[in-house]
mmCIF file of C-alpha atoms in Angstrom:
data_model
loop_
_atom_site.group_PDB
_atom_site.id
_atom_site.type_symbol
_atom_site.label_atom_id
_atom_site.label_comp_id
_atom_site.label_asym_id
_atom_site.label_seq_id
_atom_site.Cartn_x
_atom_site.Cartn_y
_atom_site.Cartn_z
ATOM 1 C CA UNK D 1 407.743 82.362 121.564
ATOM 2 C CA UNK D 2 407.097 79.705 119.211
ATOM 3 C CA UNK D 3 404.708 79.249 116.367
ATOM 4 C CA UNK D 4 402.892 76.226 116.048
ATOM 5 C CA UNK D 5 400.490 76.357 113.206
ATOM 6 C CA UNK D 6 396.442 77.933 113.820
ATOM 7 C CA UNK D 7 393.441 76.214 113.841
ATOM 8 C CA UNK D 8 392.536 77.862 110.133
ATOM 9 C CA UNK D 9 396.132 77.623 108.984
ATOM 10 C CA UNK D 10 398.014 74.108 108.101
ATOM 11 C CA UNK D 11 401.405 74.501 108.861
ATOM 12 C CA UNK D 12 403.877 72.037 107.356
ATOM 13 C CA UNK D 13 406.766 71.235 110.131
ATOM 14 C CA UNK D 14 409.167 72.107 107.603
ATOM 15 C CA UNK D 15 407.387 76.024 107.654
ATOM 16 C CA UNK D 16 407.198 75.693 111.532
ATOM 17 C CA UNK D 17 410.724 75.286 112.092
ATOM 18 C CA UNK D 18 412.047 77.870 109.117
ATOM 19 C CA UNK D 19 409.602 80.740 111.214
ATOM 20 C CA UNK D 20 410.637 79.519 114.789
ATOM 21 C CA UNK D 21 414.359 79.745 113.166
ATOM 22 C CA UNK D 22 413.850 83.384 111.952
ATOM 23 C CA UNK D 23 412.580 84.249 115.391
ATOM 24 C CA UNK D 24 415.281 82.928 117.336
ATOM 25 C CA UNK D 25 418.153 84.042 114.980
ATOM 26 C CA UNK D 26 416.257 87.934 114.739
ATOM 27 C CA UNK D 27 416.414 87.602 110.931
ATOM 28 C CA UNK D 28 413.883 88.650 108.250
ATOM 29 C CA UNK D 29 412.112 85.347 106.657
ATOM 30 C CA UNK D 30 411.904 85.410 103.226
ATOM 31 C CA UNK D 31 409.331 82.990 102.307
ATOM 32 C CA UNK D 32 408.827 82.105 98.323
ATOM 33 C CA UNK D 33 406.343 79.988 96.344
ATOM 34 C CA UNK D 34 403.565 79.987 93.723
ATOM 35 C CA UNK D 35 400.765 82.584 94.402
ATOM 36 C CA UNK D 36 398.365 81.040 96.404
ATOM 37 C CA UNK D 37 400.515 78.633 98.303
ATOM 38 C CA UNK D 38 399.444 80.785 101.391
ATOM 39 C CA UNK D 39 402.663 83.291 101.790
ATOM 40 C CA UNK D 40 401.045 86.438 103.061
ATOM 41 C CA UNK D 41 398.675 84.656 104.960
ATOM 42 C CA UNK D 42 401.467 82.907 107.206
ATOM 43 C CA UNK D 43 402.359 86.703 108.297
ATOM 44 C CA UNK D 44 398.903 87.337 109.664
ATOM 45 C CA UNK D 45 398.744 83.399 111.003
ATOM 46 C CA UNK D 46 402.128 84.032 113.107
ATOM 47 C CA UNK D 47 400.889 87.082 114.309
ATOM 48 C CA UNK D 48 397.457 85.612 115.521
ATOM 49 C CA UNK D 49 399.445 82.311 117.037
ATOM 50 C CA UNK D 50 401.855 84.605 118.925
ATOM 51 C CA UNK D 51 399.235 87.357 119.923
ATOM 52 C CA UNK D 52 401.017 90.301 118.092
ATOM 53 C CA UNK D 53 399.976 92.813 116.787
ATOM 54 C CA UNK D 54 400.458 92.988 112.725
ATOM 55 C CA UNK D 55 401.440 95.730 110.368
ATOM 56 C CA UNK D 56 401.408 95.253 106.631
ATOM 57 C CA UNK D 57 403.470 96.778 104.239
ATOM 58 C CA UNK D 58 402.162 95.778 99.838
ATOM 59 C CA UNK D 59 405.120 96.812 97.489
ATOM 60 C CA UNK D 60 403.930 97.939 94.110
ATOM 61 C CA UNK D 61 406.180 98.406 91.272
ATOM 62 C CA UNK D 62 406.130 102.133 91.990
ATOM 63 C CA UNK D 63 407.086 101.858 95.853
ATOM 64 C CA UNK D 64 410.158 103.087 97.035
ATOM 65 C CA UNK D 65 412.474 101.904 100.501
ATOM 66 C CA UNK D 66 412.531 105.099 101.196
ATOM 67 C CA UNK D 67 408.378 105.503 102.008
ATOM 68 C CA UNK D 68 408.860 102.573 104.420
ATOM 69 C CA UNK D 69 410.868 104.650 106.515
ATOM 70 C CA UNK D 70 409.264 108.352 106.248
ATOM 71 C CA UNK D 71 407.798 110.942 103.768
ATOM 72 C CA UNK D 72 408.716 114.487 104.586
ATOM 73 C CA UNK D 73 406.025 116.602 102.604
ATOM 74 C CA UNK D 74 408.024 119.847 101.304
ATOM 75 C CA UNK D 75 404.819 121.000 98.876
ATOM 76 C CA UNK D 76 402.762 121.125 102.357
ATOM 77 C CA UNK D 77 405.413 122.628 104.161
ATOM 78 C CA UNK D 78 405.718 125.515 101.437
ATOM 79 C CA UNK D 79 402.151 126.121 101.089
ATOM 80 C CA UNK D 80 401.948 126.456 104.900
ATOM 81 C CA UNK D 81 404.305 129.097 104.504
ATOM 82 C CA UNK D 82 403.163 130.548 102.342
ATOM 83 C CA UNK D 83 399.728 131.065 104.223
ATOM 84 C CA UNK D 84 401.808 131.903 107.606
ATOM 85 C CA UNK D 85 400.735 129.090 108.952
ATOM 86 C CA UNK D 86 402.441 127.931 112.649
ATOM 87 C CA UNK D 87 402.834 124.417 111.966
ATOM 88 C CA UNK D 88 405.998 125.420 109.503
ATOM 89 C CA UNK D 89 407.788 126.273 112.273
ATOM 90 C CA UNK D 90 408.117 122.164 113.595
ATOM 91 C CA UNK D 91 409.926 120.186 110.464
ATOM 92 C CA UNK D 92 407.575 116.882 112.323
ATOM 93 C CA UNK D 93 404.454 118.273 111.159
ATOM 94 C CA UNK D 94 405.088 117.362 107.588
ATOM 95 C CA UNK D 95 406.590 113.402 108.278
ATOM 96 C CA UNK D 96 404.759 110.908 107.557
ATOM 97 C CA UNK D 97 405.763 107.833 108.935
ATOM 98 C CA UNK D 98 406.580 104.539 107.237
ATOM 99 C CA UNK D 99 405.229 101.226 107.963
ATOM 100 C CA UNK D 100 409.111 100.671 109.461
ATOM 101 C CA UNK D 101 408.764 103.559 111.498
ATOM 102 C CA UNK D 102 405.246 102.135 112.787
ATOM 103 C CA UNK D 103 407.553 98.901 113.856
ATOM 104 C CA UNK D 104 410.072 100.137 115.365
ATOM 105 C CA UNK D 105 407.967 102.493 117.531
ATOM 106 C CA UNK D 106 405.488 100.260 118.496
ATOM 107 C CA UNK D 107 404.854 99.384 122.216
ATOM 108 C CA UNK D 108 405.200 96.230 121.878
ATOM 109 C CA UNK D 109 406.830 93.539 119.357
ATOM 110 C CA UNK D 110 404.910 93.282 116.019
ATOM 111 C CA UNK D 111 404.221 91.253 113.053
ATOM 112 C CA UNK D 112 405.757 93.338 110.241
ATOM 113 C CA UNK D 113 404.812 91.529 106.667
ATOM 114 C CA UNK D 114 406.504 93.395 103.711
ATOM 115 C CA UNK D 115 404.176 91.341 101.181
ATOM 116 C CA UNK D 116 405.594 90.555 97.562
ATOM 117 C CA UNK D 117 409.195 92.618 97.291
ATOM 118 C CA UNK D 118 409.794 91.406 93.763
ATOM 119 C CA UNK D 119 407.326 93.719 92.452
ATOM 120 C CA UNK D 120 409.559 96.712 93.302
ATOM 121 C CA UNK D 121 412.557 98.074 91.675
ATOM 122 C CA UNK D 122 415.535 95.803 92.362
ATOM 123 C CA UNK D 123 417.419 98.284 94.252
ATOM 124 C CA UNK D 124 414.761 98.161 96.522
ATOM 125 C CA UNK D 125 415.901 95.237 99.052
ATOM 126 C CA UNK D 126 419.210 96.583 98.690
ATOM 127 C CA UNK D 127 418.063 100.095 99.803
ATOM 128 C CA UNK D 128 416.982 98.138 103.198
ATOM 129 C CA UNK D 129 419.958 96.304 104.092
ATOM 130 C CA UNK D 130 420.844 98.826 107.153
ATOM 131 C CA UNK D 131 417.298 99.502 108.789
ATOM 132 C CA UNK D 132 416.575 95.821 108.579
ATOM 133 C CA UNK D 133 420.145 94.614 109.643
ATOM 134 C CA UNK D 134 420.490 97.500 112.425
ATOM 135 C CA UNK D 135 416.933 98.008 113.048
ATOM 136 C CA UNK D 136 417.551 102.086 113.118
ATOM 137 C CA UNK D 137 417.364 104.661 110.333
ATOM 138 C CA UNK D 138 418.115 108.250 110.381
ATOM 139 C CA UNK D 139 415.865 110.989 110.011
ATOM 140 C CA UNK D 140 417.870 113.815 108.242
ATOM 141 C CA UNK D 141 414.956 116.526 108.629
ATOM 142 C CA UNK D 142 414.772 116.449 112.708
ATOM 143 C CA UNK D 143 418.294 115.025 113.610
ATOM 144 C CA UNK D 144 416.570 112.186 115.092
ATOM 145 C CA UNK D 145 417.649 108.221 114.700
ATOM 146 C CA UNK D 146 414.802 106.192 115.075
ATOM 147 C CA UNK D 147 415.609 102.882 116.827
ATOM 148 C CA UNK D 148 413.503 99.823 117.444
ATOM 149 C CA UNK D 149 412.122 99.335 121.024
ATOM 150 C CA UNK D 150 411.645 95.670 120.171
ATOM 151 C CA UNK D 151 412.724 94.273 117.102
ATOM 152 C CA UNK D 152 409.382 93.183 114.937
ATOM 153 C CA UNK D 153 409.272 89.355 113.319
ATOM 154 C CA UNK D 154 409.386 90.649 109.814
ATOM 155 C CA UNK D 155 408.486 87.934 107.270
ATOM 156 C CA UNK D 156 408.705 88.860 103.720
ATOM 157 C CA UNK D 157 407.515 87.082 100.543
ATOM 158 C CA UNK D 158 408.025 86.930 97.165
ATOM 159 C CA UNK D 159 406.687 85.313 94.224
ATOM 160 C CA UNK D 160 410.264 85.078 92.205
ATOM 161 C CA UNK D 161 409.023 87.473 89.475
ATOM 162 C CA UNK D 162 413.240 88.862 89.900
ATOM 163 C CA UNK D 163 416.141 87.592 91.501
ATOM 164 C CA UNK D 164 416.447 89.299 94.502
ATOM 165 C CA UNK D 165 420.528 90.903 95.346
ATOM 166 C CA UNK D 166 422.415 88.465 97.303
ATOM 167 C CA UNK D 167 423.443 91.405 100.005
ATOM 168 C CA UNK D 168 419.915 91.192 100.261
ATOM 169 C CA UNK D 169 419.402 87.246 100.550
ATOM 170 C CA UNK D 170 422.392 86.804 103.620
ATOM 171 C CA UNK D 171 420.741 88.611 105.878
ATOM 172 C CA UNK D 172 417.411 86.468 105.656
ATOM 173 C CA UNK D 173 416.426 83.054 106.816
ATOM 174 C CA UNK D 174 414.863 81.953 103.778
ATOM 175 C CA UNK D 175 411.904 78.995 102.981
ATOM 176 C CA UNK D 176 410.661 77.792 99.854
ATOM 177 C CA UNK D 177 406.919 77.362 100.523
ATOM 178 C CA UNK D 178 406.192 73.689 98.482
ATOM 179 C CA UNK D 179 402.642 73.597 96.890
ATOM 180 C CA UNK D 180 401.257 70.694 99.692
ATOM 181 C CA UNK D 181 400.373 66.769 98.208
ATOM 182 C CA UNK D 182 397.415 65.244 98.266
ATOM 183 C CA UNK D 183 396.997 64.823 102.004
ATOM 184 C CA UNK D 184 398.004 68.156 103.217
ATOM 185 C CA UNK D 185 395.587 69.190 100.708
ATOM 186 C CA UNK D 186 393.115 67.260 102.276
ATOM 187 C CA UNK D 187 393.567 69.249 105.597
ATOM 188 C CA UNK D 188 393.208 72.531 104.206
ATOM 189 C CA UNK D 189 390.443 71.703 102.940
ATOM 190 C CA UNK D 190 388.954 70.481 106.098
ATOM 191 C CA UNK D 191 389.762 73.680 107.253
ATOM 192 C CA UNK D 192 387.763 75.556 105.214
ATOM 193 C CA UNK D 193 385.410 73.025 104.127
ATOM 194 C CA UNK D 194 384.571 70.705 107.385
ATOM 195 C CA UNK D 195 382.459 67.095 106.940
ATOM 196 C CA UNK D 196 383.397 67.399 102.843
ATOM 197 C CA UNK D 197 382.498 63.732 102.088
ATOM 198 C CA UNK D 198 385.568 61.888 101.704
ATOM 199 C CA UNK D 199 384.680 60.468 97.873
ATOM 200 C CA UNK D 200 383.599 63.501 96.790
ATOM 201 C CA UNK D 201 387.142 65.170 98.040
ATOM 202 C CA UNK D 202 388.846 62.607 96.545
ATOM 203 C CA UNK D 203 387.493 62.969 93.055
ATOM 204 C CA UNK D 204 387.908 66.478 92.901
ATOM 205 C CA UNK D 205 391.568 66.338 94.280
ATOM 206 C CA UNK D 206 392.659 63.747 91.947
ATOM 207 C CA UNK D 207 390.968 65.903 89.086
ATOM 208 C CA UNK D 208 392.713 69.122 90.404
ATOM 209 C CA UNK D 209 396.060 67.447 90.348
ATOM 210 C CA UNK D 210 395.873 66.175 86.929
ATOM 211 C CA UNK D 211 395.157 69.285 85.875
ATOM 212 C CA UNK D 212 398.009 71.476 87.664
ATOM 213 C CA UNK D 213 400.503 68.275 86.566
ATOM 214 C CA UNK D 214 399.520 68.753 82.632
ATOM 215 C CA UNK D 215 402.480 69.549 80.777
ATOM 216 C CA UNK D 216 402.146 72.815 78.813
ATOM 217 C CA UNK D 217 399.801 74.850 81.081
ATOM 218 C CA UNK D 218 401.047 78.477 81.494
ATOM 219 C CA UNK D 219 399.265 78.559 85.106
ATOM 220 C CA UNK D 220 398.649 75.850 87.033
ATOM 221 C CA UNK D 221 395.854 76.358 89.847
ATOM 222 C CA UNK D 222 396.679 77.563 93.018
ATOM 223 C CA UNK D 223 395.709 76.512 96.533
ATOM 224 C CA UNK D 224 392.760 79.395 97.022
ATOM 225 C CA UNK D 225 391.587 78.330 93.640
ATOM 226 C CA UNK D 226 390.989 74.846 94.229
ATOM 227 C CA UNK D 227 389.546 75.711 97.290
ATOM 228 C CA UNK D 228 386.900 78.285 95.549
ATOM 229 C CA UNK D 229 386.473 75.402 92.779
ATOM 230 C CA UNK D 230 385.604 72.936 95.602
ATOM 231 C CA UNK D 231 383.020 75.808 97.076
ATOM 232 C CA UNK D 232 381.673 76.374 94.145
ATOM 233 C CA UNK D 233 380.577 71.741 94.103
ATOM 234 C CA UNK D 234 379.722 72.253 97.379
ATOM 235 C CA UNK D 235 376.791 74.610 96.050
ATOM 236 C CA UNK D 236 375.717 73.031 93.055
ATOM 237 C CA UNK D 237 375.384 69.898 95.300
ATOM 238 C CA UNK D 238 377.279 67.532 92.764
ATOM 239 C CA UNK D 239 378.357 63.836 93.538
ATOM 240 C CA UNK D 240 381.238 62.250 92.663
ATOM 241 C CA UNK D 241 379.606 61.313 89.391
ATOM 242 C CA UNK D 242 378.593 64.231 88.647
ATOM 243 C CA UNK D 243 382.554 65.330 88.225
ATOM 244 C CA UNK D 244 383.203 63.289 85.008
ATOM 245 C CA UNK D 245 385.339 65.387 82.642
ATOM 246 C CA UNK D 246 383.650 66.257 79.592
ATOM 247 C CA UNK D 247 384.856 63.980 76.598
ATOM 248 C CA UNK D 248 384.936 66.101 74.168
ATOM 249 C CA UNK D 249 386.989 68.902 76.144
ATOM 250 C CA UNK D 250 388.795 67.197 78.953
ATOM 251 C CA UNK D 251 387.540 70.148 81.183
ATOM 252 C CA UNK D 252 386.760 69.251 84.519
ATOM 253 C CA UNK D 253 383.570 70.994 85.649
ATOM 254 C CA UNK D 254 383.232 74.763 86.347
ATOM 255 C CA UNK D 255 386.603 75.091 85.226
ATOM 256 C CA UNK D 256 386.597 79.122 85.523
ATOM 257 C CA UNK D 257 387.752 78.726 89.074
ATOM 258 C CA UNK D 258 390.895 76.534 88.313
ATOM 259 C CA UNK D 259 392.137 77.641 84.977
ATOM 260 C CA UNK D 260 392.285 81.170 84.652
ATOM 261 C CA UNK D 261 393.329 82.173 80.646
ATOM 262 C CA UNK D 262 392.135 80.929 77.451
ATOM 263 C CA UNK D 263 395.850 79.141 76.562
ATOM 264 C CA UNK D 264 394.971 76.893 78.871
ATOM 265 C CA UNK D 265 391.511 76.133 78.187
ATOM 266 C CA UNK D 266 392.426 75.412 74.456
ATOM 267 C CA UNK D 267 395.310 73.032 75.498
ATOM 268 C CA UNK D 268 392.811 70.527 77.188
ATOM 269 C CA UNK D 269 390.698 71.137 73.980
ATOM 270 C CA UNK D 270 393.500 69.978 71.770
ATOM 271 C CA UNK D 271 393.997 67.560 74.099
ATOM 272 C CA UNK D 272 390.655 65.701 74.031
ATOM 273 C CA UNK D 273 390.463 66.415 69.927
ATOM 274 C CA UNK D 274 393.736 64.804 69.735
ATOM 275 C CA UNK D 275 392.669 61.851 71.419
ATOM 276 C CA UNK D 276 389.508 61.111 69.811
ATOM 277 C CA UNK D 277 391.640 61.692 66.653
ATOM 278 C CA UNK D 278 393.425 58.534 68.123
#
């Protein structure tokens, strides 16, 4: 079982080997890098290489480790009683199973992507160091343990908003996802964007990197947003020429798709006042 890349996903070799290594050592992959650099999308990308099914799991700052396992509903349970309602009389009835749970019982080996865990409380990868280490958890309201019939890939990302525990970090295979140069760029791009004329590409890449490399920006453009910015030439039909940076801003055109808050629209602003001041 070995994951190669897709035909709509540019794998680095670097990437290739850090997921093949994850596989064969039965550790989670923690993958980091800037948003956009194509984390979560890898998860659903290994799944479709390998022909697995995929279950995803988004963390929000409110999410607990504890709902990735099971919920056991005691309101519903009461009001059932209440009402002398039968179904009180099986605990089951009121679990509701976690996206682990869905793993671990699955037929057959899964994809499980627990998408951006430095949203969540920082106990929270700590509060996951057995059932991901073990793959088992205990279920105190039926007795049962719940074991994994085949242990799922589980890749999980992060965009380093915390430090994550290092408990936490040794029992990963970790990869730092690195925003791709100028030619892998190019091959993305051909992915979503096939027969792009070469000049035209080559304009707008060498734009979008002077951009993201400008000192001061507070975000640089991603990946999916030079890809929308390069959609959005595509359909105004512009030329090379037509991509000349306007003098007295230093914008490239239909900037709204690579710079995303006004700090950064005023620092190329400055910029260009600054030089005609010079």
């Amino acid at each position: 079982m070995q994951f190669t890349g897709t035909k709509t996903y540019v794998a680095p070799e670097d990437l290739t080997v850090a997921v093949n290594a994850a596989i064969t050592l039965e550790r989670p992959l923690l993958v980091k890098g800037e948003p956009g650099t194509g984390k979560t999308e890898l998860a659903r990308q290994v799944a479709e290489s390998l022909g697995l099914p995929m279950l995803e799991w988004h963390i929000k700052s409110t999410t607990r480790a504890q709902q990735g396992l099971y919920e056991y509903d005691a309101v519903s349970r009461l009001r059932d009683s209440q009402l002398g309602d039968d179904r009180v009389n099986d605990v089951a009835n009121y679990i509701k199973r976690g996206k682990l749970w869905e793993a671990f019982d699955a037929p057959e080996r899964v994809v499980l992507l627990i998408d951006e865990i430095d949203k969540a409380d920082i106990e929270f990868p700590n509060d996951l160091l057995q059932e991901l280490d073990k793959m088992e958890f205990f279920v105190y309201e039926t007795g049962e343990t719940v074991k994994a019939r085949q242990r799922p890939i589980v890749i999980i990302t992060s965009n380093n908003e915390k430090e994550l525990p290092d408990a936490f970090l040794r029992r990963c295979f970790f990869h730092y996802i690195r925003f791709p140069d100028m030619e892998t760029m190019k091959q993305i791009v051909e992915v979503h964007h096939p027969g792009i004329k070469e000049a035209l590409l080559t304009t707008a890449l060498t734009q979008f990197y002077t951009v993201r490399e400008q000192q001061g920006l507070k975000k640089k453009p991603s990946t999916s947003e030079v890809l929308d910015w390069l959609k959005l030439l595509l359909a105004e039909d512009l030329d090379p020429a037509d991509l000349k940076m306007d003098p007295k801003s230093a914008l490239p055109k239909l900037h709204g798709a690579l710079l995303k808050n006004e700090q950064d629209v005023h620092l190329f602003e400055r910029l260009a006042f600054m030089a005609r001041r010079g």
